[in-house]
Tab-separated table of C-alpha atoms in Angstrom:
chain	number	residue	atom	x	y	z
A	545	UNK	CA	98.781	130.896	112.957
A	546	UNK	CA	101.139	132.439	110.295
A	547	UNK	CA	100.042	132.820	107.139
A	548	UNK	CA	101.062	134.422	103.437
A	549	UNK	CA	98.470	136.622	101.420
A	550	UNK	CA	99.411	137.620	97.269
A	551	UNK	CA	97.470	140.286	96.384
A	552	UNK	CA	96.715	139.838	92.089
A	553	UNK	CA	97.017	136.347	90.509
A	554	UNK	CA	98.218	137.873	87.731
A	555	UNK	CA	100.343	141.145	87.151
A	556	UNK	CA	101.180	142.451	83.590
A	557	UNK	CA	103.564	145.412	83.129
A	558	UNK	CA	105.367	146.571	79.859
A	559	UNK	CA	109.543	145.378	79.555
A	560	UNK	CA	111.354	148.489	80.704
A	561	UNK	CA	108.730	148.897	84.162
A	562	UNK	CA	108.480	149.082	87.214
A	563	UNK	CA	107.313	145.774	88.821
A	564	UNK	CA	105.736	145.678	92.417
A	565	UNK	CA	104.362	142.095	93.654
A	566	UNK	CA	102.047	142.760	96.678
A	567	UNK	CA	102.859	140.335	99.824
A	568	UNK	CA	101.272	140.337	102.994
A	569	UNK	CA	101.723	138.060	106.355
A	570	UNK	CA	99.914	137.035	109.373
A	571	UNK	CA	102.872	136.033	112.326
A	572	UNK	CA	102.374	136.500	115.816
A	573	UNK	CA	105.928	136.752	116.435
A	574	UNK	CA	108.765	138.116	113.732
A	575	UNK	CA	108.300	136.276	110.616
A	576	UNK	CA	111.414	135.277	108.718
A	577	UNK	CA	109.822	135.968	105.194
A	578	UNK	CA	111.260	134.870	101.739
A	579	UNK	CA	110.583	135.607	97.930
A	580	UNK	CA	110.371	132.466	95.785
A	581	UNK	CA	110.625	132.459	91.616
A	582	UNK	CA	109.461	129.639	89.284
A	583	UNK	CA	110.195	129.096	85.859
A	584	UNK	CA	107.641	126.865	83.826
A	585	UNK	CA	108.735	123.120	84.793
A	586	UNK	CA	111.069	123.961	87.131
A	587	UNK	CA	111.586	124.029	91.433
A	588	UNK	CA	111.587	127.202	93.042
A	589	UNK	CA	114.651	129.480	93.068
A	590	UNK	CA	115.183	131.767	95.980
A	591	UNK	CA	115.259	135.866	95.473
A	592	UNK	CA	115.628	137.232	98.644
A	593	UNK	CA	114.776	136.825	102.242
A	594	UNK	CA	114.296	138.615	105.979
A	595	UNK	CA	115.443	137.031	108.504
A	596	UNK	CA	116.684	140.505	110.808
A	597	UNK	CA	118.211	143.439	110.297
A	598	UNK	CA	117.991	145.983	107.486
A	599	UNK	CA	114.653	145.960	106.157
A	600	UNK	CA	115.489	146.202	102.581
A	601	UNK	CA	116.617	143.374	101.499
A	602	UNK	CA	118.174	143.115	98.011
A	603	UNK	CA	118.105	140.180	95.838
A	604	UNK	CA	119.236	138.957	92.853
A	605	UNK	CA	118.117	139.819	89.124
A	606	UNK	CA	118.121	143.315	90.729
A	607	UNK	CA	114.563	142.899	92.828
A	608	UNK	CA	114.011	143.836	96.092
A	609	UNK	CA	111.959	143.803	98.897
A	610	UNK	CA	110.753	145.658	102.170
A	611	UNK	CA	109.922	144.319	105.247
A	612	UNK	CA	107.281	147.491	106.952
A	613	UNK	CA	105.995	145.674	109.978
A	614	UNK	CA	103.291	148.182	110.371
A	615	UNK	CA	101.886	147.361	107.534
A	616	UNK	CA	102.873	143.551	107.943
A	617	UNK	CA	103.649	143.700	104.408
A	618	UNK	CA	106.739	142.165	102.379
A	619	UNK	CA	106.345	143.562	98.558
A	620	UNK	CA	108.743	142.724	95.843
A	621	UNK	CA	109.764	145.261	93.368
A	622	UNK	CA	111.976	145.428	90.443
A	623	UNK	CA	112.699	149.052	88.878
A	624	UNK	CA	112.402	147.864	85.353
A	625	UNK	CA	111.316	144.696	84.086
A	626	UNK	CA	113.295	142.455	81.447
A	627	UNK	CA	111.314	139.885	79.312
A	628	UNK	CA	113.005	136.885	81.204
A	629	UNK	CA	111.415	138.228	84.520
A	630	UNK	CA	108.350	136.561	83.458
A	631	UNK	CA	107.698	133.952	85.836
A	632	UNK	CA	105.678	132.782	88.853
A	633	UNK	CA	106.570	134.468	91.886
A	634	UNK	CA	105.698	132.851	95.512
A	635	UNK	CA	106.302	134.720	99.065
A	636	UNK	CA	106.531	132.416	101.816
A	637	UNK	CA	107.141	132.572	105.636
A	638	UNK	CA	108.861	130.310	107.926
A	639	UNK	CA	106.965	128.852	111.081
A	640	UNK	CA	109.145	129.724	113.675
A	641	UNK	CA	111.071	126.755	114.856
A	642	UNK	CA	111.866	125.990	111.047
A	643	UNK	CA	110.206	123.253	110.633
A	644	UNK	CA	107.888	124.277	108.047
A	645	UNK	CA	107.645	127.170	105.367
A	646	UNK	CA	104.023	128.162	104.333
A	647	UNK	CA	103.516	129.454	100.765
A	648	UNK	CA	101.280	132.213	99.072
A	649	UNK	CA	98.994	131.441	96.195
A	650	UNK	CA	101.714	132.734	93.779
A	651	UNK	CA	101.744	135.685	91.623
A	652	UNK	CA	101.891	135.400	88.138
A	653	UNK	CA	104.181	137.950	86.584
A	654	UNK	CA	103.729	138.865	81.994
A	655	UNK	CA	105.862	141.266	80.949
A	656	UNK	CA	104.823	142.564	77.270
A	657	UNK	CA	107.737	143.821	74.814
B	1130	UNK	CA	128.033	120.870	92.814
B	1131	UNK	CA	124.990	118.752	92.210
B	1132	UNK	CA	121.476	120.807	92.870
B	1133	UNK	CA	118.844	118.648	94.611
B	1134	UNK	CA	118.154	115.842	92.598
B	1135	UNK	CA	114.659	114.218	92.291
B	1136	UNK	CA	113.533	111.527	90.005
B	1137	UNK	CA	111.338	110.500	88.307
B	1138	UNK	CA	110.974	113.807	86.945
B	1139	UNK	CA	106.884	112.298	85.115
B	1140	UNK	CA	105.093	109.332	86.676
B	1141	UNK	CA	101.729	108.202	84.855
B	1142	UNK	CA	99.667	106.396	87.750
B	1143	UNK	CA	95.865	104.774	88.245
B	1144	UNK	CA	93.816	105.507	91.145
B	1145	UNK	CA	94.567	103.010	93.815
B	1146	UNK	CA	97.962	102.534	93.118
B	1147	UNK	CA	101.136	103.573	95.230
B	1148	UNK	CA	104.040	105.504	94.304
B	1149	UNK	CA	107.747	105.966	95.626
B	1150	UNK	CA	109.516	109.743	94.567
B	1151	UNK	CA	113.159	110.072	95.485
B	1152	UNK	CA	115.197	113.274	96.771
B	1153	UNK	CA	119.133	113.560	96.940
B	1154	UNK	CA	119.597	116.527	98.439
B	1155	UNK	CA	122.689	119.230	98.108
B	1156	UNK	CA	126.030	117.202	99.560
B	1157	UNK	CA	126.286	118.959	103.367
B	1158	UNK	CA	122.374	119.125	103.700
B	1159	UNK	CA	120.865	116.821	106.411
B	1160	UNK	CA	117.108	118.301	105.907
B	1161	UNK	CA	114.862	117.486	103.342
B	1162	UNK	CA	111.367	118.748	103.015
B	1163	UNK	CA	108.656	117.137	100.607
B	1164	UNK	CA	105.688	119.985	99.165
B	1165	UNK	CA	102.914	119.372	96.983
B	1166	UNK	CA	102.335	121.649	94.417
B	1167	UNK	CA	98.803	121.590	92.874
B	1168	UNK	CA	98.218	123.558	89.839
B	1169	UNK	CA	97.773	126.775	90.001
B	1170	UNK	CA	98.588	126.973	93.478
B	1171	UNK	CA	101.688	127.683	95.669
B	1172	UNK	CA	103.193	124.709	97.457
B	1173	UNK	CA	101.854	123.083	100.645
B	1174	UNK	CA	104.238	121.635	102.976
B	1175	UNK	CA	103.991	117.807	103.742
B	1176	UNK	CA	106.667	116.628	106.075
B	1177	UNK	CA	110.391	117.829	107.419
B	1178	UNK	CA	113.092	115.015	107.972
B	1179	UNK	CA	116.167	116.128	109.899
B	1180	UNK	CA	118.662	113.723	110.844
B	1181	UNK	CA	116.571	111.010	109.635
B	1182	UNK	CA	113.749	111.465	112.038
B	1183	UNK	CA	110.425	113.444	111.427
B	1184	UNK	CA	110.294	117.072	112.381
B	1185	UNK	CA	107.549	118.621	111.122
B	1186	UNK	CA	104.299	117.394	109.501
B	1187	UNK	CA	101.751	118.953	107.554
B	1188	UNK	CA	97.734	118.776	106.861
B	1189	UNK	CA	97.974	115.595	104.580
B	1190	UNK	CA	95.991	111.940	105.117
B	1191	UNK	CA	98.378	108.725	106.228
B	1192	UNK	CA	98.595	107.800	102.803
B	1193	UNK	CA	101.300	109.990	102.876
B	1194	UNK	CA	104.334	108.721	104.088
B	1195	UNK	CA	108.122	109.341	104.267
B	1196	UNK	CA	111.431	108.658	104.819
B	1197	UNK	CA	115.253	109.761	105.012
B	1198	UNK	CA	118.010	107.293	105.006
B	1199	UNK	CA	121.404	107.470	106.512
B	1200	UNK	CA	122.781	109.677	103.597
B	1201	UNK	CA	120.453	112.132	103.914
B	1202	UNK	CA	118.177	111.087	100.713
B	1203	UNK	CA	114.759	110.728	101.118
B	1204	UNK	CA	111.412	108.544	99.759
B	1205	UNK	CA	108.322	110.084	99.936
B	1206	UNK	CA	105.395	107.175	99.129
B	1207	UNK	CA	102.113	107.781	98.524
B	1208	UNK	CA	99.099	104.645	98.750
B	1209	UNK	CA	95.858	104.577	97.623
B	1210	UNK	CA	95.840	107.154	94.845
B	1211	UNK	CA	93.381	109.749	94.356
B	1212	UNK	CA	92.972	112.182	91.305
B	1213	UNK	CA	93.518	114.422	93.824
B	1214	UNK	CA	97.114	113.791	94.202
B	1215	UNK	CA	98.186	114.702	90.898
B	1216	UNK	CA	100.167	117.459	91.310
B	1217	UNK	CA	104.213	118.414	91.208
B	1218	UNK	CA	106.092	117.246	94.192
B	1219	UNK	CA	108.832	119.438	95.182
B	1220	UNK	CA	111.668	118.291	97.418
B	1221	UNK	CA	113.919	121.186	99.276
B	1222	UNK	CA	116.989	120.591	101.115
B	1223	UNK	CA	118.746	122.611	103.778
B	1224	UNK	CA	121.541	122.695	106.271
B	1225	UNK	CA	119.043	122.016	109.075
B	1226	UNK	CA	115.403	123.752	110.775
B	1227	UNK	CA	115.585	126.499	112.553
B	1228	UNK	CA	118.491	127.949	110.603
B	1229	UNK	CA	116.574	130.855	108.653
B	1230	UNK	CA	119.184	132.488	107.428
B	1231	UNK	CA	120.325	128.949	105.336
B	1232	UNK	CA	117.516	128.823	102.735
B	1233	UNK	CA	116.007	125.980	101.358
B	1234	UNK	CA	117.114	124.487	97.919
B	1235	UNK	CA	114.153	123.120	96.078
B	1236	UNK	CA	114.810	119.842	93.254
B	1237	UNK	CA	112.820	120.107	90.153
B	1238	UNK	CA	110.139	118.335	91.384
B	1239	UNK	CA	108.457	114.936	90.129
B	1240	UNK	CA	105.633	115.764	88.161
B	1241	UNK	CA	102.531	113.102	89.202
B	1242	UNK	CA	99.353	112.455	86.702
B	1243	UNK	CA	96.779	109.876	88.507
B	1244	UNK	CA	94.579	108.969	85.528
């Protein structure tokens, strides 16, 4: 069964930082994985995705992400944070056939001025 | 264009009761997906409707229901309310399954207090 593992509930970095948000799957066949960001009392708004192809995937607000299938590992990073990056941050992974996306706990992202 | 519209955006219930939440999705999108969002946690899928016909169900009772009508909005109604089922209900829309590379476009959700 796939599955979607966040690493950290909670991540704090200063405004002008680097941000990494730890992902990690479980697919027994090539995932098509996805980065997620809420803003409080809103839906979700996608960053990026994998799908195939390139392995770094660029998203908007300047984040990023790498798909290293040896690690099975899909980590978002941002090379310096801005204030309005704070936010709750989900990675997800379709089931293949489409039918269904599954979610990770979320990552909550504070970035201190 | 219009984002994926949901309403009502609160809804106050008592346990027992029964609830309707409606999703318009994006103009062009025939699938809708309905997730349940419980605090604190990431969203857990509930059901897939694709040309107005189930396609994909997840780990929820039969309280849960759904629907999608012949535009492509959909109902999602919920009987016999629990505490449990407060939570923010997300609706997504998309061109169709099994087209990855066409991302889903989530609504703001309906948020649900069961007092």
């Amino acid at each position: 069964a796939q599955s979607v593992t966040q690493l950290g509930s909670h991540v704090s970095v200063s405004e002008g930082a680097l941000v990494l948000l730890r992902c990690n799957y479980s697919s027994s066949v090539p995932p098509y994985l996805f980065w997620y960001v809420q803003y409080p009392n809103q839906g979700l708004q996608l960053l990026l995705k994998y799908t195939t192809g390139a392995t770094l995937v660029k998203g908007i607000n300047g984040f990023e992400a790498e798909f290293k299938k040896s690690e099975t590992s899909f980590h978002l990073t941002k090379p310096s944070a801005h204030m309005s990056d704070a936010a709750e941050y989900f990675c997800a992974v379709i089931v293949t056939g489409g039918f269904k996306t599954i979610f990770g706990a979320g990552t909550r992202l504070f970035v201190k001025a | 264009d219009a984002g994926v519209t949901q309403s009502p955006t609160h809804l106050i219930k008592t346990r027992g009761q029964q609830v309707t939440l409606r999703c318009s999705p994006i103009s062009g999108h025939k699938s809708v997906s309905w997730y349940q969002q419980v605090l604190g946690q990431g969203p857990q899928f509930i059901f897939q409707y694709y040309e107005k016909e189930e396609r994909g169900r997840g780990n929820f009772p039969d309280r849960f229901s759904a629907r999608q009508f012949p535009n492509y909005s959909s109902e999602l109604n919920v009987n016999a309310l629990l505490l449990g089922d407060s939570a923010l209900y997300l609706c997504a829309s998309s061109l169709g399954p099994g087209q990855p590379n066409q991302p889903q476009h989530f609504g703001d959700g309906t948020r649900l207090s069961i007092l």
